């Protein structure tokens, strides 16, 4: 199913990209729970994460690890929490969220309101670490 995430993959709508390879893309969540909240997706259109091919799913975890290590170097936090919901966008994705306490990964709480400039700056900083 084609969703807004496929449009991001194709560059038809903008995103604050963090990292990309042949199979995966990481970009900032536009309505973040925390600064640095990032989504990792497969470029292939798959709705439900557990319908993904085994190798593609395993590779997404390894790709997410690289991204998480970069996020934690830019955003001070105890850990990068990971979550999978998919209730809003039916394209498989992993949420990577800098957390210090349980409440930081509570999807029921209000999202941060970050401006485009701040999102762009966060993404640039994480990209810079990824390239090191
Ligand atoms: P869920 O499908 O429940 O895991 O939630 C989808 C997530 O995608 C939400 O956290 C949204 O804020 C995020 N989201 C939706 N549209 C965009 C977009 N165009 N760019 C970045 N993140 C988005």
Coordinates of C-alpha atoms and ligand atoms in Angstrom, one line a residue:
X1 CA 0.0 0.0 0.0
X2 CA 1.3 3.4 -0.9
X3 CA 1.5 5.8 2.0
X4 CA 3.0 9.1 2.9
X5 CA 6.2 7.2 3.8
X6 CA 6.6 5.9 0.2
X7 CA 6.3 9.5 -0.9
X8 CA 9.1 10.4 1.5
X9 CA 11.2 7.6 0.0
X10 CA 10.6 8.9 -3.5
X11 CA 11.4 12.5 -2.4
X12 CA 7.9 13.6 -3.4
X13 CA 7.4 15.1 0.1
X14 CA 10.1 16.5 2.3
X15 CA 11.6 14.9 5.4
X16 CA 14.4 15.5 7.7
X17 CA 16.6 12.6 6.6
X18 CA 19.0 11.0 9.0
X19 CA 20.4 8.0 7.1
X20 CA 19.6 6.0 4.0
X21 CA 20.8 2.9 2.1
X22 CA 19.5 0.7 -0.6
X23 CA 16.8 -0.9 1.6
X24 CA 16.1 1.5 4.5
X25 CA 15.5 5.1 5.3
X26 CA 15.6 7.0 8.7
X27 CA 14.0 10.4 9.1
X28 CA 12.8 12.5 12.0
X29 CA 9.2 12.0 13.2
X30 CA 7.4 15.2 12.4
X31 CA 5.4 15.1 15.7
X32 CA 8.1 13.9 18.1
X33 CA 7.7 12.6 21.6
X34 CA 11.3 13.8 22.2
X35 CA 14.0 15.7 20.4
X36 CA 15.7 13.2 18.1
X37 CA 12.6 10.9 17.7
X38 CA 13.4 9.1 14.5
X39 CA 11.5 6.6 12.3
X40 CA 13.3 3.8 10.5
X41 CA 11.4 2.3 7.5
X42 CA 12.1 -0.3 4.8
X43 CA 11.9 1.3 1.4
X44 CA 9.8 -1.6 0.2
X45 CA 6.1 -1.1 0.8
X46 CA 5.1 -3.5 3.7
X47 CA 2.2 -2.5 6.0
X48 CA 2.8 -4.8 9.1
X49 CA 6.3 -5.2 10.4
X50 CA 5.8 -8.9 11.1
X51 CA 4.9 -9.5 7.5
X52 CA 8.4 -8.4 6.5
X53 CA 10.8 -10.9 5.0
X54 CA 13.1 -12.3 7.7
X55 CA 16.3 -10.8 6.2
X56 CA 14.7 -7.4 5.5
X57 CA 13.4 -7.3 9.1
X58 CA 16.8 -8.4 10.6
X59 CA 18.6 -5.8 8.5
X60 CA 16.2 -3.1 9.7
X61 CA 17.2 -3.8 13.3
X62 CA 20.9 -3.5 12.4
X63 CA 20.3 -0.3 10.5
X64 CA 18.3 1.0 13.5
X65 CA 21.2 0.2 15.8
X66 CA 23.6 2.4 13.8
X67 CA 21.0 5.3 13.8
X68 CA 20.3 4.9 17.5
X69 CA 24.0 5.0 18.3
X70 CA 24.3 8.3 16.4
X71 CA 21.1 9.8 18.1
X72 CA 22.4 9.1 21.6
X73 CA 25.6 10.9 20.8
X74 CA 23.6 14.0 19.9
X75 CA 20.7 14.0 22.3
X76 CA 21.6 13.4 25.9
X77 CA 19.5 10.5 27.2
X78 CA 19.8 7.3 29.2
X79 CA 18.8 5.1 26.3
X80 CA 17.1 5.0 22.9
X81 CA 13.8 3.4 23.4
X82 CA 12.2 1.5 20.5
X83 CA 8.6 1.1 19.7
X84 CA 6.5 -0.3 16.9
X85 CA 2.9 0.8 16.6
X86 CA 1.8 1.4 13.0
X87 CA -1.7 2.5 14.0
X88 CA -1.4 5.7 12.0
X89 CA 0.7 5.0 8.9
X90 CA 0.4 1.5 7.4
X91 CA 4.0 1.3 6.3
X92 CA 6.3 -0.7 8.6
X93 CA 8.4 1.5 10.8
X94 CA 10.4 1.5 14.1
X95 CA 10.3 4.5 16.4
X96 CA 13.7 5.4 18.0
X97 CA 13.1 7.7 20.9
X98 CA 15.6 9.2 23.3
X99 CA 14.4 8.4 26.8
X100 CA 15.3 9.1 30.4
X101 CA 12.1 7.9 32.1
X102 CA 9.1 5.8 31.2
X103 CA 6.9 8.8 30.6
X104 CA 9.2 9.8 27.7
X105 CA 7.9 7.0 25.5
X106 CA 4.2 7.4 26.4
X107 CA 2.5 7.9 23.1
X108 CA -0.6 9.1 24.8
X109 CA 1.0 12.3 26.0
X110 CA 1.2 15.6 23.9
X111 CA 3.8 15.7 21.2
X112 CA 6.6 18.3 21.2
X113 CA 6.1 21.3 18.9
X114 CA 9.4 21.8 17.2
X115 CA 9.9 24.2 14.3
X116 CA 11.3 23.3 11.0
X117 CA 14.6 25.0 11.8
X118 CA 15.1 23.0 15.0
X119 CA 14.2 19.7 13.3
X120 CA 16.6 20.5 10.5
X121 CA 19.4 21.3 13.0
X122 CA 18.8 18.1 14.9
X123 CA 18.8 16.0 11.7
X124 CA 22.0 17.7 10.5
X125 CA 23.7 17.0 13.8
X126 CA 22.8 13.3 13.8
X127 CA 23.8 13.0 10.1
X128 CA 27.1 14.5 10.9
X129 CA 27.7 11.9 13.6
X130 CA 26.6 9.1 11.3
X131 CA 29.2 10.2 8.7
X132 CA 32.1 10.0 11.2
Ligands
LIG1 P1 2.2 5.0 14.0 O1 1.8 4.6 12.6 O2 1.1 4.9 15.0 O3 3.5 4.3 14.4 O4 2.6 6.6 13.9 C1 3.1 7.1 12.7 C2 4.1 8.2 13.1 O5 4.5 8.8 11.9 C3 3.6 9.3 14.0 O6 4.5 9.4 15.1 C4 3.7 10.5 13.2 O7 4.0 11.7 13.9 C5 4.7 10.2 12.1 N1 4.5 10.9 10.8 C6 3.4 10.9 10.1 N2 3.6 11.6 9.0 C7 4.9 12.0 9.0 C8 5.7 12.7 8.1 N3 5.3 13.2 6.9 N4 7.0 12.8 8.4 C9 7.5 12.3 9.5 N5 6.8 11.7 10.4 C10 5.5 11.5 10.2

